[in-house]
Coordinates of N, CA and C in Angstrom, one line a residue:
X1 N -19.1 6.0 4.8 CA -18.5 6.8 3.7 C -17.6 5.9 2.9
X2 N -17.6 6.1 1.6 CA -16.7 5.3 0.8 C -15.3 5.6 1.1
X3 N -14.4 4.6 1.0 CA -13.0 4.7 1.2 C -12.4 5.7 0.2
X4 N -12.9 5.7 -1.0 CA -12.3 6.7 -2.0 C -12.6 8.2 -1.6
X5 N -13.8 8.4 -1.0 CA -14.1 9.7 -0.7 C -13.2 10.2 0.5
X6 N -12.9 9.3 1.4 CA -12.0 9.6 2.5 C -10.6 9.8 2.0
X7 N -10.2 9.0 1.1 CA -8.9 9.2 0.4 C -8.7 10.5 -0.2
X8 N -9.7 10.9 -1.0 CA -9.8 12.2 -1.6 C -9.6 13.3 -0.6
X9 N -10.4 13.3 0.5 CA -10.3 14.3 1.5 C -8.9 14.4 2.1
X10 N -8.4 13.3 2.5 CA -7.2 13.2 3.2 C -6.0 13.7 2.3
X11 N -6.1 13.3 1.1 CA -5.1 13.7 0.0 C -5.1 15.3 -0.1
X12 N -6.3 15.9 -0.1 CA -6.5 17.3 -0.2 C -5.9 18.0 1.1
X13 N -6.2 17.5 2.2 CA -5.7 18.0 3.5 C -4.2 17.9 3.5
X14 N -3.6 16.7 3.2 CA -2.2 16.6 3.3 C -1.5 17.4 2.2
X15 N -2.0 17.8 1.2 CA -1.5 18.6 0.1 C -1.2 20.1 0.8
X16 N -2.1 20.4 1.7 CA -2.1 21.7 2.4 C -1.1 21.6 3.5
X17 N -0.7 20.4 4.0 CA 0.1 20.1 5.2 C 1.4 19.4 4.8
X18 N 1.9 19.8 3.7 CA 3.1 19.0 3.1 C 4.0 18.4 4.1
X19 N 4.4 19.1 5.1 CA 5.5 18.6 6.0 C 4.9 17.9 7.2
X20 N 3.7 17.7 7.4 CA 3.1 17.0 8.5 C 1.9 16.3 8.2
X21 N 1.9 15.3 7.4 CA 0.6 14.6 6.9 C -0.2 14.0 8.0
X22 N -1.5 14.1 7.8 CA -2.4 13.3 8.8 C -2.5 11.9 8.3
X23 N -2.8 11.1 9.3 CA -3.0 9.7 9.1 C -4.5 9.4 9.5
X24 N -5.0 8.5 8.8 CA -6.4 8.0 9.0 C -6.5 7.1 10.2
X25 N -7.3 7.4 11.1 CA -7.4 6.6 12.4 C -8.7 5.8 12.4
X26 N -8.7 4.5 12.5 CA -9.9 3.7 12.6 C -10.8 4.3 13.7
X27 N -10.3 4.5 14.9 CA -11.1 5.0 16.0 C -11.8 6.3 15.7
X28 N -11.0 7.3 15.2 CA -11.6 8.5 14.7 C -12.6 8.4 13.7
X29 N -12.4 7.4 12.8 CA -13.3 7.2 11.7 C -14.6 6.7 12.2
X30 N -14.6 5.9 13.1 CA -15.9 5.3 13.7 C -16.6 6.4 14.5
X31 N -15.8 7.2 15.2 CA -16.4 8.3 16.0 C -17.1 9.4 15.0
X32 N -16.4 9.6 13.9 CA -16.9 10.6 12.9 C -18.2 10.0 12.2
X33 N -18.2 8.7 11.9 CA -19.3 8.1 11.3 C -20.5 8.2 12.2
X34 N -20.3 8.0 13.5 CA -21.5 8.1 14.5 C -22.0 9.5 14.5
X35 N -21.0 10.5 14.5 CA -21.4 11.9 14.6 C -22.2 12.3 13.3
X36 N -21.8 11.8 12.2 CA -22.5 12.1 11.0 C -23.9 11.5 10.9
X37 N -24.0 10.3 11.5 CA -25.3 9.6 11.7 C -26.2 10.5 12.6
X38 N -25.6 11.1 13.6 CA -26.4 11.9 14.5 C -27.1 13.0 13.8
X39 N -26.5 13.5 12.7 CA -27.1 14.6 12.0 C -28.2 14.1 11.1
X40 N -28.5 12.9 11.0 CA -29.7 12.4 10.2 C -31.0 12.7 11.0
X41 N -30.8 12.9 12.2 CA -32.0 13.2 13.1 C -31.9 14.5 13.9
X42 N -30.8 15.2 13.8 CA -30.6 16.4 14.5 C -30.0 17.5 13.6
X43 N -30.3 18.7 13.8 CA -29.8 19.8 13.0 C -28.2 19.8 13.1
X44 N -27.6 20.1 11.9 CA -26.2 20.2 11.9 C -25.7 21.4 12.8
X45 N -24.8 21.1 13.7 CA -24.2 22.1 14.6 C -22.9 21.6 15.2
X46 N -22.1 22.5 15.6 CA -20.9 22.1 16.3 C -21.2 21.7 17.8
X47 N -22.4 22.1 18.2 CA -22.8 21.8 19.7 C -22.6 20.3 20.0
X48 N -21.9 20.1 21.1 CA -21.9 18.7 21.7 C -20.9 17.8 21.0
X49 N -20.0 18.3 20.1 CA -19.1 17.4 19.4 C -18.1 16.8 20.4
X50 N -17.8 17.5 21.5 CA -16.8 16.9 22.5 C -17.3 15.6 23.1
X51 N -18.6 15.4 23.2 CA -19.1 14.2 23.7 C -18.7 12.9 22.8
X52 N -18.4 13.2 21.6 CA -17.9 12.1 20.7 C -16.6 11.6 21.1
X53 N -15.9 12.3 22.0 CA -14.5 11.9 22.4 C -14.5 11.4 23.9
X54 N -15.7 11.1 24.4 CA -15.8 10.5 25.8 C -15.0 9.2 25.7
X55 N -14.4 8.8 26.8 CA -13.7 7.5 27.0 C -12.5 7.4 25.9
X56 N -11.8 8.5 25.7 CA -10.7 8.5 24.8 C -9.5 9.1 25.6
X57 N -8.3 8.9 25.1 CA -7.1 9.5 25.6 C -6.5 10.6 24.9
X58 N -7.3 11.2 23.9 CA -6.8 12.2 23.0 C -6.5 13.5 23.8
X59 N -5.4 14.1 23.5 CA -5.0 15.3 24.2 C -5.4 16.6 23.5
X60 N -5.6 16.5 22.2 CA -6.0 17.7 21.3 C -7.1 17.1 20.4
X61 N -8.2 17.9 20.3 CA -9.3 17.4 19.3 C -10.0 18.5 18.7
X62 N -10.6 18.3 17.6 CA -11.4 19.3 16.8 C -12.4 18.6 15.9
X63 N -13.3 19.4 15.4 CA -14.3 18.9 14.5 C -14.6 19.9 13.3
X64 N -14.6 19.4 12.1 CA -15.1 20.1 11.0 C -16.3 19.4 10.5
X65 N -17.3 20.2 10.1 CA -18.5 19.6 9.4 C -18.8 20.4 8.1
X66 N -19.3 19.7 7.2 CA -19.7 20.4 5.9 C -21.0 19.7 5.4
X67 N -21.9 20.5 4.7 CA -23.2 20.0 4.3 C -23.5 20.7 2.9
X68 N -24.2 20.0 2.1 CA -24.7 20.6 0.9 C -23.7 20.7 -0.3
X69 N -22.7 19.7 -0.3 CA -21.7 19.7 -1.3 C -21.9 18.5 -2.3
X70 N -21.6 18.6 -3.6 CA -21.9 17.5 -4.5 C -21.1 16.3 -4.3
X71 N -19.9 16.5 -3.7 CA -18.9 15.3 -3.5 C -17.9 15.7 -2.4
X72 N -17.1 14.7 -2.1 CA -16.0 14.9 -1.1 C -15.1 16.0 -1.5
X73 N -14.6 16.0 -2.7 CA -13.7 17.1 -3.2 C -14.3 18.5 -3.1
X74 N -15.6 18.6 -3.4 CA -16.2 20.0 -3.2 C -16.3 20.3 -1.8
X75 N -16.7 19.3 -0.9 CA -16.7 19.6 0.5 C -15.4 20.0 1.1
X76 N -14.3 19.2 0.7 CA -13.0 19.6 1.2 C -12.5 20.9 0.7
X77 N -12.8 21.3 -0.5 CA -12.4 22.6 -1.0 C -13.0 23.7 -0.2
X78 N -14.4 23.5 0.1 CA -15.1 24.5 0.9 C -14.4 24.6 2.4
X79 N -14.1 23.4 2.9 CA -13.5 23.4 4.3 C -12.1 24.1 4.3
X80 N -11.3 23.9 3.2 CA -10.0 24.5 3.1 C -10.2 26.0 2.9
X81 N -11.3 26.5 2.3 CA -11.6 27.9 2.0 C -12.1 28.7 3.2
X82 N -12.5 27.9 4.3 CA -13.1 28.5 5.5 C -12.0 28.7 6.5
X83 N -11.7 29.9 6.9 CA -10.6 30.1 7.8 C -10.6 29.2 9.1
X84 N -11.7 29.1 9.9 CA -11.6 28.2 11.1 C -11.5 26.8 10.7
X85 N -12.1 26.3 9.7 CA -11.9 24.9 9.3 C -10.5 24.6 8.8
X86 N -10.0 25.6 8.0 CA -8.6 25.4 7.5 C -7.7 25.4 8.6
X87 N -7.9 26.1 9.7 CA -7.1 26.2 10.9 C -7.0 24.8 11.5
X88 N -8.1 24.1 11.6 CA -8.1 22.7 12.1 C -7.3 21.8 11.2
X89 N -7.5 21.9 10.0 CA -6.8 21.1 9.0 C -5.2 21.3 9.1
X90 N -4.8 22.5 9.3 CA -3.3 22.8 9.3 C -2.8 22.8 10.7
X91 N -3.5 22.6 11.7 CA -3.1 22.6 13.1 C -2.1 21.4 13.3
X92 N -0.9 21.8 13.6 CA 0.1 20.7 13.8 C 0.0 19.9 15.2
X93 N -1.0 20.3 16.0 CA -1.3 19.6 17.2 C -2.0 18.2 16.8
X94 N -2.5 18.2 15.6 CA -3.3 17.0 15.2 C -2.4 16.2 14.2
X95 N -2.4 14.8 14.4 CA -1.7 14.0 13.6 C -2.6 13.0 12.9
X96 N -3.8 12.8 13.5 CA -4.7 11.8 13.0 C -6.0 12.4 12.7
X97 N -6.7 11.8 11.7 CA -8.1 12.3 11.3 C -9.0 11.1 11.1
X98 N -10.3 11.3 11.3 CA -11.3 10.4 10.9 C -12.4 11.2 10.1
X99 N -13.0 10.5 9.1 CA -14.0 11.2 8.3 C -15.3 10.3 8.3
X100 N -16.4 11.0 8.5 CA -17.7 10.3 8.4 C -18.6 11.0 7.5
X101 N -19.6 10.3 6.9 CA -20.5 10.9 6.0 C -21.9 10.1 6.2
X102 N -22.9 11.0 6.4 CA -24.3 10.5 6.3 C -25.3 11.6 6.1
X103 N -26.3 11.4 5.5 CA -27.4 12.3 5.2 C -26.9 13.6 4.7
X104 N -25.9 13.6 3.8 CA -25.3 14.7 3.2 C -24.4 15.6 4.1
X105 N -24.0 15.1 5.2 CA -23.1 15.8 6.1 C -21.8 15.0 6.2
X106 N -20.7 15.8 5.9 CA -19.3 15.3 6.2 C -18.8 15.7 7.6
X107 N -18.2 14.8 8.3 CA -17.7 15.1 9.6 C -16.3 14.7 9.6
X108 N -15.4 15.6 10.1 CA -13.9 15.3 10.2 C -13.6 15.5 11.7
X109 N -13.0 14.5 12.2 CA -12.5 14.6 13.6 C -11.0 14.6 13.5
X110 N -10.4 15.5 14.2 CA -8.9 15.6 14.3 C -8.5 15.3 15.7
X111 N -7.4 14.7 16.0 CA -6.9 14.4 17.3 C -5.5 14.1 17.3
X112 N -5.0 14.1 18.5 CA -3.6 13.6 18.8 C -3.6 13.0 20.1

């Protein structure tokens, strides 16, 4: 995923979380990239996302996925407009995020 697309998505998330901004995590970024690559050969689904966090010490985790959007801003707008995805974005249990993109699918991993 391009760095500019990740910056756009994080800026939009943090605009909704004014008092508790998310920070980009290299580890979560790598995990989200692998998960996005997974969707190049498998149907998009939330099934099995927890396996992406094996061998980690995270205490709270979540996944957002989006497909079929023209760019990162459109995908983030859709995620912010979806109540369960918005809940992940606004959840104060999460302080870090990683964003992956492959085959038209955006993956966001949240953790703390």
